[in-house]
Coordinates of C-alpha atoms and ligand atoms in Angstrom, one line a residue:
M1 CA 6.6 0.4 -32.9
K2 CA 2.8 0.9 -32.4
K3 CA 1.9 4.5 -31.2
D4 CA -0.5 4.9 -28.3
L5 CA -0.1 1.6 -26.7
K6 CA -2.0 1.0 -23.5
L7 CA -0.8 -1.5 -21.0
S8 CA -2.5 -2.4 -17.7
G9 CA -1.0 -3.4 -14.5
I10 CA -1.5 -2.9 -10.7
P11 CA -1.7 0.5 -9.1
V12 CA 0.9 0.4 -6.4
V13 CA 1.4 4.1 -5.5
S14 CA -1.3 6.4 -6.8
G15 CA -0.9 9.5 -8.9
W16 CA 0.1 10.1 -12.5
G17 CA 3.2 11.3 -14.4
T18 CA 4.8 11.4 -17.8
G19 CA 8.4 11.4 -19.0
K20 CA 10.9 9.7 -21.2
A21 CA 11.4 6.0 -20.5
Y22 CA 14.6 5.3 -18.7
F23 CA 15.6 1.6 -18.1
V24 CA 17.3 1.0 -14.7
G25 CA 19.1 -1.9 -13.1
R26 CA 20.2 -5.0 -14.6
V27 CA 19.1 -8.6 -13.8
V28 CA 22.2 -10.3 -12.3
P29 CA 22.8 -12.7 -15.2
H30 CA 24.6 -16.0 -15.4
T31 CA 27.5 -14.4 -17.2
S32 CA 30.5 -16.3 -18.3
T33 CA 33.0 -16.7 -15.5
V34 CA 36.3 -14.8 -15.2
S35 CA 39.2 -16.5 -13.5
I36 CA 42.0 -15.1 -11.6
A37 CA 45.6 -16.3 -11.0
R38 CA 46.2 -17.7 -7.5
Q39 CA 48.7 -14.9 -6.6
D40 CA 45.9 -12.4 -7.2
L41 CA 43.7 -14.0 -4.6
G42 CA 44.5 -11.7 -1.8
S43 CA 43.9 -8.5 -3.9
E44 CA 40.6 -9.8 -5.2
I45 CA 39.4 -10.4 -1.7
M46 CA 40.6 -6.8 -0.7
R47 CA 38.7 -5.5 -3.7
F48 CA 35.6 -7.1 -2.3
N49 CA 36.2 -5.7 1.1
E50 CA 36.8 -2.2 -0.4
I51 CA 33.5 -2.1 -2.3
R52 CA 31.6 -3.5 0.7
E53 CA 32.9 -0.6 2.9
R54 CA 32.1 1.8 0.0
A55 CA 28.5 0.6 -0.2
K56 CA 28.1 0.7 3.6
E57 CA 29.4 4.3 3.6
E58 CA 26.9 5.3 0.9
Y59 CA 24.0 3.7 2.6
R60 CA 25.1 5.6 5.8
Q61 CA 25.2 8.8 3.8
H62 CA 21.7 8.2 2.4
L63 CA 20.5 7.6 5.9
N64 CA 22.0 10.9 7.2
G65 CA 20.8 12.8 4.2
M66 CA 17.2 11.6 4.4
D67 CA 14.6 14.1 4.9
K68 CA 13.4 13.5 8.5
S69 CA 9.9 14.1 7.5
A70 CA 10.0 11.5 4.7
Q71 CA 7.5 8.8 5.6
F72 CA 10.0 5.9 5.2
D73 CA 11.2 3.6 7.8
V74 CA 14.9 4.1 7.4
S75 CA 15.7 0.7 9.0
I76 CA 15.7 -0.8 5.4
L77 CA 19.0 1.0 5.0
N78 CA 20.2 -0.7 8.2
I79 CA 19.1 -4.0 6.7
Y80 CA 21.5 -3.4 3.8
E81 CA 24.3 -2.6 6.1
H82 CA 23.5 -5.8 7.9
I83 CA 23.6 -7.9 4.7
L84 CA 26.9 -6.3 3.8
D85 CA 28.3 -7.5 7.1
D86 CA 26.5 -10.8 7.1
P87 CA 29.1 -13.6 7.6
A88 CA 27.0 -16.0 5.5
F89 CA 27.1 -13.6 2.5
I90 CA 30.7 -12.5 2.9
G91 CA 31.8 -16.1 3.6
Q92 CA 30.2 -17.4 0.5
V93 CA 31.7 -14.7 -1.8
V94 CA 35.2 -15.1 -0.3
E95 CA 35.0 -18.9 -0.5
T96 CA 33.9 -18.7 -4.2
I97 CA 36.8 -16.4 -5.0
S98 CA 39.4 -18.6 -3.1
T99 CA 38.3 -22.1 -4.0
K100 CA 37.1 -21.5 -7.6
L101 CA 39.6 -18.7 -8.4
Y102 CA 36.9 -16.5 -9.9
D103 CA 37.1 -12.7 -9.9
V104 CA 35.1 -10.8 -7.5
E105 CA 32.4 -9.8 -10.0
T106 CA 31.8 -13.5 -11.0
A107 CA 31.8 -14.6 -7.4
I108 CA 29.3 -11.9 -6.4
R109 CA 26.9 -12.9 -9.3
L110 CA 27.1 -16.6 -8.5
V111 CA 26.5 -15.9 -4.8
S112 CA 23.6 -13.6 -5.6
N113 CA 21.9 -16.0 -8.0
D114 CA 22.4 -18.8 -5.5
F115 CA 20.6 -16.7 -2.8
I116 CA 17.8 -15.7 -5.2
K117 CA 17.2 -19.3 -6.2
R118 CA 16.9 -20.3 -2.6
F119 CA 14.6 -17.5 -1.6
D120 CA 12.4 -18.0 -4.8
A121 CA 12.1 -21.7 -3.9
A122 CA 10.8 -20.7 -0.4
G123 CA 8.0 -19.1 -2.3
T124 CA 6.6 -16.6 0.3
S125 CA 6.4 -12.9 -0.4
Y126 CA 8.8 -12.4 2.6
F127 CA 11.5 -14.4 1.0
R128 CA 10.9 -12.8 -2.4
E129 CA 11.5 -9.4 -0.7
R130 CA 14.7 -10.7 0.9
A131 CA 15.8 -11.9 -2.6
S132 CA 15.3 -8.3 -3.9
D133 CA 17.4 -6.9 -1.1
I134 CA 20.4 -9.3 -2.1
V135 CA 19.8 -8.1 -5.8
E136 CA 20.0 -4.5 -4.7
I137 CA 23.2 -5.0 -2.7
C138 CA 24.9 -7.0 -5.5
E139 CA 24.1 -4.7 -8.2
R140 CA 25.5 -1.8 -6.2
L141 CA 28.7 -3.7 -5.3
I142 CA 29.2 -4.6 -9.1
S143 CA 28.5 -1.1 -10.2
Y144 CA 31.6 0.0 -8.2
L145 CA 33.8 -2.4 -10.3
Y146 CA 33.3 -0.2 -13.4
A147 CA 34.0 3.3 -14.0
G148 CA 31.1 4.9 -15.9
D149 CA 28.8 2.0 -16.0
G150 CA 26.0 3.8 -17.4
R151 CA 24.3 4.5 -14.0
T152 CA 23.0 8.0 -14.3
T153 CA 22.1 10.0 -11.2
K154 CA 21.0 13.3 -12.8
F155 CA 18.5 13.6 -15.6
M156 CA 18.2 16.5 -18.2
E157 CA 14.5 16.0 -18.4
P158 CA 11.6 14.3 -16.6
V159 CA 11.8 10.5 -16.7
V160 CA 9.7 7.4 -16.1
L161 CA 11.7 4.7 -14.6
I162 CA 11.3 1.3 -16.2
V163 CA 12.3 -1.5 -13.9
S164 CA 12.2 -4.8 -15.7
R165 CA 13.3 -6.9 -12.8
T166 CA 12.7 -6.8 -9.0
F167 CA 11.9 -3.2 -7.9
T168 CA 14.4 -2.2 -5.2
P169 CA 14.8 0.9 -3.1
S170 CA 18.0 1.9 -5.0
D171 CA 15.7 2.5 -8.0
I172 CA 14.4 5.5 -6.2
L173 CA 17.4 6.4 -4.0
T174 CA 20.0 6.4 -6.9
Y175 CA 18.2 8.8 -9.1
E176 CA 17.3 12.5 -8.9
K177 CA 13.9 12.2 -7.3
S178 CA 12.5 15.5 -8.5
K179 CA 12.9 14.3 -12.2
V180 CA 11.4 10.9 -11.6
Q181 CA 7.7 11.2 -12.6
A182 CA 6.6 7.7 -12.2
V183 CA 7.9 4.0 -12.0
V184 CA 6.7 1.1 -14.0
T185 CA 7.8 -2.3 -12.9
T186 CA 7.2 -6.0 -13.5
S187 CA 7.2 -6.9 -9.9
G188 CA 6.7 -5.3 -6.5
G189 CA 3.6 -5.3 -4.3
K190 CA 2.1 -2.4 -2.4
T191 CA 4.1 -3.2 0.7
S192 CA 7.5 -3.9 -1.0
H193 CA 10.3 -1.7 0.4
A194 CA 10.6 0.1 -2.8
A195 CA 6.8 1.0 -2.9
I196 CA 7.0 2.3 0.6
L197 CA 10.0 4.6 -0.4
A198 CA 8.3 5.8 -3.6
R199 CA 5.1 6.6 -1.7
S200 CA 7.0 8.6 0.8
Y201 CA 8.4 10.8 -2.2
N202 CA 5.1 10.8 -3.9
I203 CA 6.3 8.9 -7.0
P204 CA 3.4 7.0 -8.7
V205 CA 4.1 3.3 -9.3
V206 CA 2.4 0.7 -11.6
S207 CA 3.6 -2.8 -11.2
G208 CA 2.7 -6.2 -12.8
I209 CA 3.5 -5.2 -16.3
S210 CA 5.2 -7.9 -18.2
H211 CA 7.1 -7.8 -21.5
L212 CA 8.3 -4.3 -20.7
T213 CA 11.3 -4.4 -23.1
E214 CA 9.2 -5.6 -26.0
N215 CA 6.7 -2.8 -25.7
I216 CA 8.8 0.1 -24.5
S217 CA 12.2 1.5 -25.9
P218 CA 14.6 3.8 -24.0
G219 CA 13.5 7.4 -24.6
D220 CA 9.9 6.6 -25.5
T221 CA 7.3 8.9 -24.0
V222 CA 5.5 7.1 -21.3
L223 CA 2.4 8.3 -19.4
V224 CA 1.7 6.5 -16.2
D225 CA -1.8 6.7 -14.6
A226 CA -1.2 4.9 -11.3
N227 CA -4.7 5.7 -10.1
H228 CA -6.0 3.1 -12.6
G229 CA -2.9 1.0 -13.1
L230 CA -2.5 2.1 -16.7
V231 CA 0.7 2.8 -18.7
Y232 CA 0.3 4.7 -22.0
V233 CA 3.4 4.1 -24.3
R234 CA 4.0 6.8 -27.0
P235 CA 0.6 8.3 -26.1
S236 CA -1.1 10.7 -28.5
A237 CA -1.2 14.4 -27.8
A238 CA -4.9 14.1 -26.9
I239 CA -4.1 11.6 -24.1
I240 CA -1.3 13.8 -22.7
T241 CA -3.5 16.9 -22.9
R242 CA -6.4 15.0 -21.1
Y243 CA -4.1 14.4 -18.1
R244 CA -2.5 17.8 -18.1
N245 CA -6.1 19.3 -18.0
M246 CA -6.6 17.1 -14.9
A247 CA -3.6 18.7 -13.4
T248 CA -5.4 22.0 -13.5
D249 CA -7.9 20.3 -11.2
E250 CA -5.1 20.7 -8.5
N251 CA -6.2 24.5 -8.1
A252 CA -9.9 23.4 -7.8
L253 CA -8.9 20.7 -5.3
E254 CA -7.1 23.3 -3.2
E255 CA -10.2 25.5 -3.2
L256 CA -12.2 22.5 -1.9
R257 CA -9.5 21.7 0.7
K258 CA -9.9 25.3 2.1
K259 CA -13.7 25.1 1.9
W260 CA -14.1 21.7 3.7
Q261 CA -12.5 22.2 7.1
R262 CA -15.9 21.6 8.4
P263 CA -18.5 18.8 8.7
V264 CA -20.6 18.1 5.7
Y265 CA -24.4 17.6 5.3
T266 CA -26.5 16.5 2.4
R267 CA -28.8 19.0 0.9
D268 CA -31.6 17.8 3.1
G269 CA -29.5 18.0 6.2
V270 CA -28.2 14.4 6.8
K271 CA -24.7 14.6 8.4
I272 CA -22.2 12.3 6.5
E273 CA -18.8 11.8 8.2
I274 CA -15.7 11.6 6.0
L275 CA -12.8 10.1 7.7
A276 CA -9.3 9.3 6.7
N277 CA -7.4 6.0 6.0
I278 CA -3.8 6.4 7.3
S279 CA -0.7 4.3 8.0
L280 CA 1.9 6.6 9.5
P281 CA 1.8 9.4 12.0
D282 CA 2.8 12.0 9.3
D283 CA -0.2 10.9 7.3
V284 CA -2.4 12.6 9.9
D285 CA -1.1 16.0 8.8
M286 CA -2.5 15.4 5.4
A287 CA -5.8 14.1 6.8
N288 CA -6.1 17.3 8.8
E289 CA -5.3 19.5 5.9
Y290 CA -8.0 17.9 3.7
G291 CA -10.5 18.3 6.5
A292 CA -10.9 14.8 7.8
D293 CA -13.6 14.4 10.4
G294 CA -11.5 11.7 12.2
I295 CA -9.5 8.7 11.2
G296 CA -11.5 5.6 10.2
L297 CA -8.6 3.2 9.6
V298 CA -5.0 3.1 10.8
R299 CA -3.2 0.4 9.0
T300 CA -0.9 -0.4 11.9
E301 CA 1.1 -3.0 10.1
Y302 CA 3.2 -0.2 8.5
L303 CA 4.6 0.2 12.0
L304 CA 6.4 -3.1 11.4
S305 CA 7.7 -2.4 7.8
N306 CA 11.3 -3.1 7.3
R307 CA 11.9 -3.9 11.0
K308 CA 14.1 -6.7 12.1
E309 CA 12.2 -7.2 15.3
M310 CA 8.8 -6.6 16.7
P311 CA 8.9 -3.1 18.2
P312 CA 8.8 -3.2 22.0
V313 CA 5.6 -2.0 23.6
D314 CA 7.1 1.5 24.5
V315 CA 8.0 2.1 20.8
Q316 CA 4.5 1.1 19.8
V317 CA 3.2 3.5 22.4
E318 CA 5.1 6.4 20.8
Y319 CA 3.6 5.5 17.4
Y320 CA 0.0 5.7 18.6
D321 CA 0.7 8.7 20.8
A322 CA 2.1 10.6 17.7
I323 CA -1.1 9.8 15.7
F324 CA -3.5 10.6 18.6
K325 CA -1.8 13.9 19.5
K326 CA -2.0 15.3 16.0
L327 CA -5.7 14.5 15.9
N328 CA -6.7 17.3 18.1
K329 CA -9.4 15.2 20.0
K330 CA -10.9 13.8 16.7
H331 CA -11.7 10.1 17.0
C332 CA -9.4 7.5 15.7
V333 CA -10.2 3.9 14.7
V334 CA -7.0 1.9 15.1
R335 CA -7.0 -1.4 13.3
L336 CA -5.0 -4.2 14.8
M337 CA -2.1 -5.4 12.7
D338 CA -3.3 -7.1 9.4
I339 CA -0.2 -9.2 9.0
G340 CA -0.1 -12.3 6.6
G341 CA -1.2 -12.3 3.0
D342 CA 1.2 -10.0 1.3
K343 CA 2.3 -8.2 4.5
V344 CA 4.7 -10.4 6.4
P345 CA 7.1 -8.5 8.7
Q346 CA 10.6 -9.6 8.3
F347 CA 10.9 -10.9 11.9
F348 CA 7.8 -13.0 11.7
D349 CA 8.4 -16.7 11.3
M350 CA 5.6 -17.2 8.7
P351 CA 5.5 -20.7 7.4
P352 CA 5.3 -21.0 3.6
E353 CA 1.7 -21.0 2.4
F354 CA 0.2 -22.1 -0.9
N355 CA -2.6 -19.5 -0.6
P356 CA -1.4 -16.7 1.8
F357 CA -4.6 -14.5 1.4
M358 CA -6.7 -17.4 2.5
G359 CA -4.3 -18.4 5.0
W360 CA -2.8 -17.5 8.4
R361 CA -3.6 -13.7 8.6
A362 CA -4.5 -11.0 11.2
I363 CA -6.9 -12.3 13.8
R364 CA -6.1 -15.9 12.9
I365 CA -2.5 -15.1 13.9
F366 CA -3.4 -13.1 16.9
L367 CA -5.4 -15.8 18.5
E368 CA -2.5 -18.1 18.3
R369 CA 0.4 -15.8 19.0
R370 CA -1.3 -13.8 21.8
E371 CA 2.0 -12.0 22.8
Y372 CA 1.7 -9.9 19.7
F373 CA -1.8 -9.2 20.1
E374 CA -1.6 -8.3 23.8
A375 CA 1.4 -6.0 23.3
Q376 CA -0.4 -4.1 20.5
V377 CA -3.5 -3.7 22.5
E378 CA -1.6 -2.6 25.6
A379 CA 0.3 0.0 23.5
I380 CA -2.9 1.5 22.0
M381 CA -4.6 1.6 25.4
R382 CA -1.6 3.2 27.1
A383 CA -1.3 5.8 24.4
G384 CA -5.0 6.4 24.1
Q385 CA -5.7 7.2 27.8
S386 CA -6.6 10.8 27.2
Y387 CA -7.8 10.5 23.6
S388 CA -10.9 9.3 21.7
Y389 CA -10.1 6.0 20.0
S390 CA -11.4 2.6 19.3
I391 CA -10.1 -0.8 18.2
M392 CA -11.0 -2.6 15.0
I393 CA -10.0 -6.2 14.2
P394 CA -9.4 -7.3 10.6
M395 CA -10.2 -10.6 8.9
V396 CA -12.8 -11.7 11.5
T397 CA -14.8 -14.8 10.0
T398 CA -16.7 -16.3 12.8
L399 CA -18.5 -14.8 15.9
Q400 CA -16.5 -17.1 18.1
E401 CA -13.2 -15.7 16.9
W402 CA -14.5 -12.3 17.7
I403 CA -15.7 -13.2 21.1
D404 CA -12.2 -14.8 21.8
A405 CA -10.5 -11.7 20.6
K406 CA -12.6 -9.5 22.7
S407 CA -11.9 -11.4 25.8
V408 CA -8.1 -11.0 25.2
I409 CA -8.7 -7.2 24.9
A410 CA -10.8 -7.3 28.2
G411 CA -7.8 -9.2 29.8
V412 CA -5.4 -6.5 28.9
A413 CA -7.8 -3.8 30.0
S414 CA -8.2 -5.4 33.4
R415 CA -4.4 -6.1 33.8
L416 CA -3.8 -2.3 33.1
G417 CA -6.7 -1.3 35.3
M418 CA -8.2 0.5 32.4
E419 CA -11.7 0.8 30.8
M420 CA -12.5 -1.7 27.9
P421 CA -12.2 0.4 24.7
K422 CA -14.9 0.4 22.0
C423 CA -14.3 -2.6 19.7
G424 CA -15.5 -3.2 16.2
V425 CA -15.2 -5.6 13.3
L426 CA -13.7 -5.0 9.9
F427 CA -16.2 -6.9 7.7
E428 CA -14.0 -8.2 4.8
V429 CA -14.8 -11.9 4.8
P430 CA -18.0 -13.0 3.1
L431 CA -19.0 -15.4 5.9
A432 CA -18.8 -12.6 8.5
I433 CA -20.7 -9.8 6.4
L434 CA -23.5 -12.3 5.6
G435 CA -23.7 -13.0 9.3
M436 CA -23.7 -9.4 10.4
P437 CA -27.0 -9.7 12.2
M438 CA -25.4 -12.2 14.6
F439 CA -22.5 -9.9 15.3
I440 CA -24.6 -6.8 16.0
K441 CA -25.1 -7.4 19.8
E442 CA -21.5 -8.1 20.3
I443 CA -19.8 -5.1 18.5
D444 CA -19.7 -1.4 19.2
F445 CA -19.1 -0.5 15.5
A446 CA -18.2 -1.9 12.1
S447 CA -16.5 -1.1 8.9
I448 CA -16.6 -2.8 5.5
G449 CA -13.3 -3.7 4.0
T450 CA -14.4 -3.8 0.3
N451 CA -10.8 -4.4 -1.0
D452 CA -10.7 -7.9 0.5
L453 CA -14.5 -8.5 0.5
I454 CA -14.5 -8.1 -3.3
Q455 CA -11.7 -10.5 -3.8
Y456 CA -13.1 -13.1 -1.5
L457 CA -16.6 -12.8 -3.0
S458 CA -15.4 -13.0 -6.6
A459 CA -12.4 -15.4 -5.9
A460 CA -10.2 -12.7 -7.8
D461 CA -6.8 -11.8 -6.3
R462 CA -6.9 -8.0 -5.8
N463 CA -3.3 -7.9 -6.9
N464 CA -3.6 -9.9 -10.0
A465 CA -4.2 -7.8 -13.2
K466 CA -5.3 -11.0 -15.1
V467 CA -8.4 -11.4 -13.1
N468 CA -9.0 -7.7 -12.6
Y469 CA -12.1 -7.9 -14.9
L470 CA -13.8 -9.9 -12.1
Y471 CA -12.8 -7.5 -9.3
N472 CA -15.5 -5.0 -9.6
P473 CA -17.2 -2.9 -6.9
V474 CA -20.3 -2.3 -8.9
E475 CA -21.0 -5.9 -9.6
P476 CA -24.8 -6.1 -8.8
V477 CA -24.6 -9.1 -6.3
F478 CA -21.8 -7.4 -4.4
L479 CA -23.9 -4.1 -4.2
R480 CA -26.9 -6.0 -2.8
I481 CA -24.7 -7.5 -0.1
I482 CA -23.4 -4.0 0.8
R483 CA -26.9 -2.6 0.8
D484 CA -28.1 -5.3 3.1
A485 CA -25.2 -4.8 5.5
I486 CA -25.7 -1.1 5.6
K487 CA -29.5 -1.6 6.3
T488 CA -28.8 -4.1 9.0
A489 CA -26.3 -1.6 10.7
N490 CA -28.7 1.4 10.3
D491 CA -31.8 -0.4 11.6
S492 CA -29.9 -1.4 14.8
G493 CA -28.3 2.0 15.2
M494 CA -24.8 0.5 14.9
P495 CA -22.2 2.9 13.4
L496 CA -20.8 1.6 10.1
S497 CA -18.4 2.9 7.7
I498 CA -16.8 1.7 4.5
C499 CA -13.0 1.9 4.5
G500 CA -12.0 0.0 1.3
E501 CA -10.9 1.9 -1.7
M502 CA -14.5 1.9 -3.1
A503 CA -15.5 4.6 -0.5
G504 CA -12.8 7.0 -1.8
N505 CA -13.9 6.8 -5.4
P506 CA -16.0 9.9 -6.2
A507 CA -17.9 7.8 -8.8
H508 CA -19.4 5.9 -5.9
T509 CA -20.3 8.7 -3.6
V510 CA -24.0 9.1 -4.8
L511 CA -24.4 5.3 -4.8
L512 CA -23.1 4.8 -1.2
V513 CA -25.0 7.7 0.2
G514 CA -28.2 6.2 -1.6
L515 CA -27.5 2.9 0.1
G516 CA -27.7 4.6 3.4
L517 CA -24.0 4.9 4.2
R518 CA -23.2 7.9 6.6
R519 CA -19.5 7.3 7.3
F520 CA -16.9 7.1 4.7
S521 CA -13.2 6.4 5.3
V522 CA -11.0 7.4 2.4
I523 CA -7.4 8.4 1.3
P524 CA -6.8 11.9 2.7
R525 CA -6.4 13.5 -0.6
N526 CA -10.0 12.7 -1.6
I527 CA -11.7 13.9 1.6
S528 CA -12.7 17.5 0.6
L529 CA -13.8 16.2 -2.9
I530 CA -16.1 13.6 -1.4
K531 CA -17.5 16.2 1.0
E532 CA -18.2 18.6 -1.9
I533 CA -20.1 15.9 -3.7
V534 CA -22.0 14.9 -0.7
S535 CA -23.1 18.6 -0.3
H536 CA -24.8 18.4 -3.6
I537 CA -26.8 15.2 -2.9
S538 CA -30.3 14.9 -1.4
Y539 CA -30.3 11.9 0.8
M540 CA -33.9 11.1 0.2
E541 CA -33.6 11.4 -3.6
A542 CA -30.6 9.2 -3.6
A543 CA -32.2 6.6 -1.4
E544 CA -35.2 6.5 -3.7
S545 CA -33.3 6.1 -6.9
I546 CA -31.2 3.2 -5.5
S547 CA -34.0 0.8 -5.3
H548 CA -33.2 0.2 -9.1
I549 CA -30.3 -1.8 -8.3
D550 CA -32.5 -5.0 -7.9
A551 CA -33.5 -4.8 -11.5
I552 CA -29.9 -4.7 -12.9
D553 CA -28.1 -7.9 -13.5
S554 CA -24.8 -7.0 -15.2
T555 CA -21.8 -5.0 -14.2
D556 CA -21.9 -3.1 -17.5
D557 CA -25.5 -2.2 -17.1
M558 CA -24.8 -1.2 -13.6
S559 CA -21.9 1.1 -14.6
R560 CA -24.1 2.7 -17.3
W561 CA -26.9 3.3 -14.8
L562 CA -24.5 4.7 -12.2
K563 CA -23.3 7.2 -14.7
S564 CA -26.7 8.4 -15.5
L565 CA -27.5 8.5 -11.7
N566 CA -24.5 10.7 -10.9
K567 CA -25.6 13.0 -13.8
R568 CA -29.1 13.3 -12.6
L569 CA -28.4 13.7 -9.0
L570 CA -25.4 16.0 -9.2
G571 CA -26.9 18.1 -12.0
D572 CA -25.0 21.2 -12.8
A573 CA -22.3 20.6 -10.0
L574 CA -21.0 17.5 -11.8
P575 CA -18.9 19.2 -14.7
K576 CA -17.3 21.6 -12.2
L577 CA -15.9 18.9 -10.0
P578 CA -12.1 18.1 -10.0
L579 CA -12.9 14.5 -10.2
G580 CA -9.8 12.8 -11.8
V581 CA -11.7 9.8 -12.7
E582 CA -14.8 9.1 -14.9
V583 CA -18.0 9.6 -12.9
Ligands
LIG1 C1 -10.0 -3.8 2.9 O1 -9.7 -4.9 2.7 O2 -10.9 -3.2 2.2 C2 -9.2 -3.0 3.9 C3 -9.6 -1.8 4.2 O3 -8.1 -3.4 4.3 P1 -6.7 -3.6 3.4 O4 -6.9 -2.9 2.1 O5 -5.7 -3.0 4.3 O6 -6.7 -5.1 3.2
LIG2 MG1 -8.4 -5.9 4.2

């Protein structure tokens, strides 16, 4: 097979790792059926009940053994227990055994395939996730029917797990996590249960890679760069060395982490705030460690991950309280739940949509389902009484939507007898950002969500590797739109940040400072690095250089020009930075 093959997919959990390819899981196939004699029917059903009990016991043990600090909502394991006790699931397996006289394995496979077909036909990401839960359960049950079925739990050497079917939490839970260096999968979005679990154990994941079995053989060396969604199969020694050298960047990063527990100013004295993007209360610890000046984005929808019901207000209050408390008085921007698109909570009765990212999402849901909206706002306000916080609303398209949303917040404030909090818009829909001047007098602050904004401006799905070439933050027209928005905000004195991934990419720091951005919100790990870069920039010099972007028409030319800009403005500092990406 070809040496040094490079595959590209979707970065799901960032980081990089290398190890020997290990293929996990099996698709539940349409195998030939195995019949049983009528007198064996009772013992076959007993076998089914025994393995169900065994699976429940194992999930319970996983639950008890979980590191309490792991940032994983353990309720997924409760969901598995629930499926194992679900009368619809049990009834169908037992009926298949008793009416068709199939053995337990055949019955489980048929029932599983039937569930999967039904869920797939429903088409939404929610139902696809449920299908993967069923696969998970069925694979586990079937594995008990065989002694030594090839499932390994311990490894002699570091491995990269290759998952050529639906990625499930067992793929992480079953194996020795310290040896799992990365995961490559065909499916599984950023918010799949398995991705949430992998993230909590700091295991990089790249998904969306097809033809895995054609390109990778068991035991091949694989290097996964999940920061860029790349998978190197049988990489050359030079590539491995390049990544290993990056690993030595860890020490330099640690030095920067210690250095930047303070605010940063450009060389000519302009203060630039570097805030953190977080999802879970434990993320605040990392944000603090890396010197965050505050939190610029809490993705609160993770509060709902893997829950069977909307958490009651009191539980929500605890979640916000845990975040605010850890921040030691630093400001926190809480984004209302961005549900819809690829983030549909299990309890939410989302109708099937042809185009979920363009569909019923975030504020569009809230304005119709006010009970969710009001409960969340109440929880934030109750938790935030003695803290510095503000509320940000995602996916705002029109001014009228915003005015309606604000009046709901005002209603909650007056019901609670509390002051109206500061409220801002996440500009991520083209119509809204192009209309920013209209919004200015109605909002207290704003942030630009470049992740969605780029996908909507370029009509290129941010999760689809095939159209990735169109999804580019240095596209000249996009940069001009960002520049105009920053100017509109600065001219009117309205605080503005960028909280999309673009802001956390060190290759873009000089560019964004040059465009006039004074507030970045980025993944915690990159905070001290971005501060270090800022400290080498002259705000004036960057602003003067940036006027060039009007003369550049292609993305390639823009990339080339940006590289030369970074070299020129960062000078001798550039080669010493632990960048991890090409700048
Ligand atoms: C964005 O769209 O840029 C953003 C910050 O929100 P999310 O990535 O959660 O959609
Ligand atoms: Mg968004």
